[in-house]
XYZ file of N, CA and C in Angstrom:
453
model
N 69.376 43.249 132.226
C 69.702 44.039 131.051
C 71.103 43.681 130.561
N 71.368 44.047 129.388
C 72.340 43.795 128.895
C 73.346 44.788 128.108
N 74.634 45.251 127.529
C 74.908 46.133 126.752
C 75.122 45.466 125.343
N 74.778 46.076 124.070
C 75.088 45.921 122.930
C 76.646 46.856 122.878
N 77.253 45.994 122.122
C 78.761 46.565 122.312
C 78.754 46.681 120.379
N 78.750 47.645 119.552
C 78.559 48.167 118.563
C 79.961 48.863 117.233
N 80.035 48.183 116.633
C 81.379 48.796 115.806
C 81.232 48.594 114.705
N 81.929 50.042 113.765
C 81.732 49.867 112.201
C 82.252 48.672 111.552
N 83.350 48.380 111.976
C 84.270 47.288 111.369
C 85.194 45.758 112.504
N 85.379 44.887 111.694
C 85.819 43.686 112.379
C 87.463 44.263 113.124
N 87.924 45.344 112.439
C 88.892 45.701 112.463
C 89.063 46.409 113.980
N 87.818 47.128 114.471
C 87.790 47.478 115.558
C 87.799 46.942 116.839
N 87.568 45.385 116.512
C 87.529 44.481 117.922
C 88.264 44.491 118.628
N 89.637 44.609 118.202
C 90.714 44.461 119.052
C 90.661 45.348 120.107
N 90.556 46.998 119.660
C 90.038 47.684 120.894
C 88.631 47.486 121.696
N 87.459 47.034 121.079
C 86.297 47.157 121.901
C 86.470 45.475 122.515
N 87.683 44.835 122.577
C 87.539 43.730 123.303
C 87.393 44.057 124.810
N 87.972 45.264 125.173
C 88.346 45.639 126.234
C 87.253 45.573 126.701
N 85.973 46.316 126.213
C 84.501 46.677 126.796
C 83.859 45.474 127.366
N 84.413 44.596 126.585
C 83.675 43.271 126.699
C 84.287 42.600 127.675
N 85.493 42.325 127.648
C 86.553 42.037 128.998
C 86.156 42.582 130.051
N 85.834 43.734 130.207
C 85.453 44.532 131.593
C 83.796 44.434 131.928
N 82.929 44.391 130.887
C 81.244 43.797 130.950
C 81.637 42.872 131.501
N 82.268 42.090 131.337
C 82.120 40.396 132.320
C 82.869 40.207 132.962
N 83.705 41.326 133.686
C 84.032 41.634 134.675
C 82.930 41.842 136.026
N 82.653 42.624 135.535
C 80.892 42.991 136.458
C 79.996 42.228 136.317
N 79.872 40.876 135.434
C 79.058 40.196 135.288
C 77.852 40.692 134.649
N 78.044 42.101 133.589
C 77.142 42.378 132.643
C 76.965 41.280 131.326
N 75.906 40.457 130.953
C 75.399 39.745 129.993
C 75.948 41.396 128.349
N 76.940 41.155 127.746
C 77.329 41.752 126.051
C 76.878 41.025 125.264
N 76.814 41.863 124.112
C 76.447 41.018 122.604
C 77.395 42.568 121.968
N 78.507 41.650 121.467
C 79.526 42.715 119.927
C 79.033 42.639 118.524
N 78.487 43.278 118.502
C 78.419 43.435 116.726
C 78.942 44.374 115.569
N 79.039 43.676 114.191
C 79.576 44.770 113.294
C 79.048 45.019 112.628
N 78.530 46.833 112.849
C 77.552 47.067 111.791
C 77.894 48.750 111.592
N 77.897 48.912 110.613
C 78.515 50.321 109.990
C 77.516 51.569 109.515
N 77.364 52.545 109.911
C 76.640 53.449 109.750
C 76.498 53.893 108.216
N 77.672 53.669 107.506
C 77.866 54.294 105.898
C 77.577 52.529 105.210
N 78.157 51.657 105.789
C 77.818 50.507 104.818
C 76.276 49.031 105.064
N 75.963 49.353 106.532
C 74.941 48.605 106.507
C 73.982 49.844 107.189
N 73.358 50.615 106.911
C 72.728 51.388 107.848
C 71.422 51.079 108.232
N 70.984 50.100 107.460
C 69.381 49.547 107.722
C 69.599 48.658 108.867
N 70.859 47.914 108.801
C 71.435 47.458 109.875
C 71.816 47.813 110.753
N 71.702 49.167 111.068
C 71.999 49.648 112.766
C 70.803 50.064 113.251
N 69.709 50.593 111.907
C 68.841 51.084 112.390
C 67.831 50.128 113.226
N 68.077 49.082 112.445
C 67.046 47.623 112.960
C 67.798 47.558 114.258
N 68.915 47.431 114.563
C 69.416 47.069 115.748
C 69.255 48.222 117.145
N 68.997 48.953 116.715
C 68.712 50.043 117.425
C 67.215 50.163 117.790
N 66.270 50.121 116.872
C 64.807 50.213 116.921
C 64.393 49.022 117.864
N 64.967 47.876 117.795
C 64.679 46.779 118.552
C 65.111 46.329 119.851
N 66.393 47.623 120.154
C 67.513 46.897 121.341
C 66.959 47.240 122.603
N 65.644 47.832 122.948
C 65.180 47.676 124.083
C 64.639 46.419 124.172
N 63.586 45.630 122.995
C 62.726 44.561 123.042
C 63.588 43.796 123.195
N 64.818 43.481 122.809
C 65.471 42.665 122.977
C 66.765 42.395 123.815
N 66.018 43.276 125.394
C 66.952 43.495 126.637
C 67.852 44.063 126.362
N 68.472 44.480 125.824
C 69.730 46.057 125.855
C 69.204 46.845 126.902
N 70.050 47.523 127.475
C 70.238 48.290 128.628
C 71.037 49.628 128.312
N 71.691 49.449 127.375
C 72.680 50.505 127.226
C 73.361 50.566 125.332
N 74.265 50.875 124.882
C 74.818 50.730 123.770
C 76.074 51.005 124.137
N 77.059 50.383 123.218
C 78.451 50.895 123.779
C 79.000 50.914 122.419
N 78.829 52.273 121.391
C 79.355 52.280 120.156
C 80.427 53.135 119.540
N 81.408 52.218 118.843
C 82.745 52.355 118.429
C 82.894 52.760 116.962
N 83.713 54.089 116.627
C 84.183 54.151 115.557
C 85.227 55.242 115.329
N 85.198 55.246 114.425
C 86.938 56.245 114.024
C 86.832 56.954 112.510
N 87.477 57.964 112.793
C 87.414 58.644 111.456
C 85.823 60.023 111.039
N 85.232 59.333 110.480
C 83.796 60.704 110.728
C 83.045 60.264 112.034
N 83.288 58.613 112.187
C 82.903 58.585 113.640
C 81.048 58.097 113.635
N 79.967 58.460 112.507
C 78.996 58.431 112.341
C 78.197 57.305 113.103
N 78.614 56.597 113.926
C 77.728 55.515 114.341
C 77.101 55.476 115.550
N 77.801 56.678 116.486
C 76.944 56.380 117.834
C 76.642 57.767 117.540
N 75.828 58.704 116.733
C 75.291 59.517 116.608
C 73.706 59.112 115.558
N 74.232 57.909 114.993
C 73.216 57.279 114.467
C 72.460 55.983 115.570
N 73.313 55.537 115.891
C 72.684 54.789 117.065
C 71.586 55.460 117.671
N 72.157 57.082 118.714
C 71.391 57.877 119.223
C 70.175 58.246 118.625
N 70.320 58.374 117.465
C 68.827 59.201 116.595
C 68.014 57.934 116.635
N 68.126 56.456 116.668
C 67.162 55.676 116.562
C 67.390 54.834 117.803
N 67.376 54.782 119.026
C 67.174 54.393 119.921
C 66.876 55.675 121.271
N 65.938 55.249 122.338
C 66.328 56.267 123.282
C 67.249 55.813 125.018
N 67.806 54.562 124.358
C 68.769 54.177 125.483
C 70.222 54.865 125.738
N 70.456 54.682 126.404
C 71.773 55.457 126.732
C 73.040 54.932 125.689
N 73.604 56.094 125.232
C 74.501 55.171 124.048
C 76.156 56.197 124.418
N 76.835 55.364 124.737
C 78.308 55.578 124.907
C 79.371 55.283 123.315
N 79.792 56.685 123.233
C 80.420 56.613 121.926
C 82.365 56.569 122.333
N 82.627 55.407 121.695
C 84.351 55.350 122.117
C 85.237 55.381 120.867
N 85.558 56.691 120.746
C 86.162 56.976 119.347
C 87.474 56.205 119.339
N 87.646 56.190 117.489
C 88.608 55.253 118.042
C 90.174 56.244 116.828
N 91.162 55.688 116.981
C 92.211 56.085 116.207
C 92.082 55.603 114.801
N 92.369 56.253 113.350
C 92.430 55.759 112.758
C 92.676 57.067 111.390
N 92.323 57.940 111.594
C 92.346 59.061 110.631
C 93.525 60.110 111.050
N 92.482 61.282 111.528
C 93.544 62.450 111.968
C 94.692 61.514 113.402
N 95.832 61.870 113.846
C 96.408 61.418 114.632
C 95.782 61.297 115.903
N 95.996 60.656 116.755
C 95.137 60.329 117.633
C 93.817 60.058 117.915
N 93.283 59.963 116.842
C 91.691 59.918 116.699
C 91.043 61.539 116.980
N 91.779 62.459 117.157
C 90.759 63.636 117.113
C 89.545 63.824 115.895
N 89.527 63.306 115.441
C 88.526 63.460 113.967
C 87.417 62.837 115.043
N 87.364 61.936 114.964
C 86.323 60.640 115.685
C 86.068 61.212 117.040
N 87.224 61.788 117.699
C 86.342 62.700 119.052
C 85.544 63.761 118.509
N 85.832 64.557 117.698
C 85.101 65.565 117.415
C 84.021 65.319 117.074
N 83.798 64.054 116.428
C 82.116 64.037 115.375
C 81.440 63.615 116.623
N 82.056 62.451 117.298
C 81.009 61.634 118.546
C 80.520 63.589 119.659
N 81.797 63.875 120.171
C 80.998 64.643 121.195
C 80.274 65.477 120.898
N 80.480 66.329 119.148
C 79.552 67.231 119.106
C 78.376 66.900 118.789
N 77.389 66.535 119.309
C 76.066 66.290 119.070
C 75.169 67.424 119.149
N 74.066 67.366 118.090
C 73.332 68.247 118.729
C 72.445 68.364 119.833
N 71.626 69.380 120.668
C 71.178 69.621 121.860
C 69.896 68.497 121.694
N 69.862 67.639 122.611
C 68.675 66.717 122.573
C 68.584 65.611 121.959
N 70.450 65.347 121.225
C 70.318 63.660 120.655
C 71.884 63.615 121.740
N 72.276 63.143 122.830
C 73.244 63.145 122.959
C 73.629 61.738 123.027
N 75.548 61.283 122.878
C 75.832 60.232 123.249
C 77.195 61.005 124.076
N 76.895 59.937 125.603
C 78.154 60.486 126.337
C 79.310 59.740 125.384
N 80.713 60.610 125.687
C 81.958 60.164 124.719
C 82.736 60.213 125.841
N 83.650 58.547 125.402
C 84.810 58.677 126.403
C 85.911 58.825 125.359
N 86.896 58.565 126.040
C 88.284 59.126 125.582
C 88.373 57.998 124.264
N 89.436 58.169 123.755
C 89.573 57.397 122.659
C 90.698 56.211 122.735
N 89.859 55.093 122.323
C 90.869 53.495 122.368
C 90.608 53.320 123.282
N 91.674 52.228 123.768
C 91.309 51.229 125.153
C 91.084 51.486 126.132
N 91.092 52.857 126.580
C 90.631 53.722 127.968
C 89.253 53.797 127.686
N 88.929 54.149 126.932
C 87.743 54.534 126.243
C 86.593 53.533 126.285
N 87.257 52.590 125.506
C 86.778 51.263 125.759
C 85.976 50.966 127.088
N 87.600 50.643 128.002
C 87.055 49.869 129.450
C 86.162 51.070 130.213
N 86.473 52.752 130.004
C 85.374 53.020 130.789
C 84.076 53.353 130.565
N 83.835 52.767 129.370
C 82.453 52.679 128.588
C 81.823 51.872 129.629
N 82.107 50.264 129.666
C 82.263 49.691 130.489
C 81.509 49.849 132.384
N 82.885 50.584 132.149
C 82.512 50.793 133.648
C 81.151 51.829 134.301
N 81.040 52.753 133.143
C 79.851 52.936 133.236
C 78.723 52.758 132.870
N 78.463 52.029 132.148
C 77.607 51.034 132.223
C 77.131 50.203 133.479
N 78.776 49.487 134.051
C 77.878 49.410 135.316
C 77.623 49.999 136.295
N 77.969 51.343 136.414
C 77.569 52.038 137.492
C 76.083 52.570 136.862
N 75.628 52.245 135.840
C 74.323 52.929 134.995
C 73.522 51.878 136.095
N 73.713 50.323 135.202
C 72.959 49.458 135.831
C 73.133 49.446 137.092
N 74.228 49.635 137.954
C 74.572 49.329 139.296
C 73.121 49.956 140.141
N 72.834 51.329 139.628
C 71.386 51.644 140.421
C 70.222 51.215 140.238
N 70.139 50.006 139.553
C 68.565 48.805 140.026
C 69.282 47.312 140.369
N 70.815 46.879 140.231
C 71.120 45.868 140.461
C 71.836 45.822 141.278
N 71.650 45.264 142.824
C 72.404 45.047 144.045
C 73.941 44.260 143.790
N 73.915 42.900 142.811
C 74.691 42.102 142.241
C 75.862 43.192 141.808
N 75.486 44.081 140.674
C 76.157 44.563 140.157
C 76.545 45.876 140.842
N 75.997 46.450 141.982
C 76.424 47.518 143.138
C 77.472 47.061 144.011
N 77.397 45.683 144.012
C 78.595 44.991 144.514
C 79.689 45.110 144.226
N 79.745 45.058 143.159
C 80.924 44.876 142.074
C 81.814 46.106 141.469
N 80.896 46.841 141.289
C 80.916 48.060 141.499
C 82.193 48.934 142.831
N 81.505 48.342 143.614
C 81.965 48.636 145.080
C 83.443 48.147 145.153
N 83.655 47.172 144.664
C 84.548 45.777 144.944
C 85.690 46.726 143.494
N 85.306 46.546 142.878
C 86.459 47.987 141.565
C 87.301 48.811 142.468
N 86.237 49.578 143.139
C 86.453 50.816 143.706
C 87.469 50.244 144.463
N 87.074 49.270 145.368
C 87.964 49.101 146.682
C 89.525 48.642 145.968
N 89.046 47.654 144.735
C 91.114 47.234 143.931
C 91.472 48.734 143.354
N 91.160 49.324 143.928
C 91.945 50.678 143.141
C 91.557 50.892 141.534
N 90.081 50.176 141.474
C 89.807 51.135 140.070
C 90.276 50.231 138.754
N 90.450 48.699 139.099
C 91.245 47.922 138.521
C 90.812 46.323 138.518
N 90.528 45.486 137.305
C 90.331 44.245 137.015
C 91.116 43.456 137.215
């Protein structure tokens, strides 16, 4: 399996590089893409409707401001989708935490903290998601734990 690593804008890479830095850390197979909930939305939806057939394992989706994309992710996929708000509106990104965690009861996306923490422990759980069918990646897993939690 693999994670789709997901963001409204090109602008956001810089932080979701991290996700991707730390996926191949663990030797998780990523694919980053930019696709925006308000400006391509047929385009997330396709990417979403398809990302099991096309080995996704997880979602790892980024945005800032109303935040709308890993709540749209969620409504059209039923894989696990990690929302990592990002800074860009209200100060600190509270805008973008607020829209990702409040979901309603029965579409959820877990939310980590916002920016590059956020990021890498998207990441990391992910592989502790996969870590319980992949021995490879239980390894590795293990091997984190033992550097103190650290790449």
């Amino acid at each position: 399996m693999k994670v789709m690593i997901i963001m409204g804008s090109k602008s956001d890479e810089s932080v979701m590089q991290e996700s991707q830095n730390w996926l191949n850390w663990f030797g998780i197979e990523n694919e980053m893409i930019v696709a925006s909930a308000h400006r391509n939305p047929d385009k997330v939806r396709d990417l979403m409707v398809n990302a099991r057939s096309n080995g996704f394992g997880a979602v790892i989706a980024a945005a800032g401001m109303a935040a709308a994309l890993p709540g749209v992710c969620a409504a059209y996929t039923s894989l696990p989708v990690l929302g990592v708000p990002l800074d860009g509106g209200l100060p600190g990104g509270i805008d973008a935490l607020y829209s990702i965690v409040q979901m309603p009861a029965g579409l959820p996306v877990g939310t980590l903290a916002v920016g590059k923490a956020g990021a890498r422990n998207a990441a990391v759980l992910c592989a502790r998601m996969f870590a319980l069918s992949d021995e490879k990646i239980a390894a590795k897993v293990e091997a984190f734990k033992a550097q103190e939690y650290k790449i």
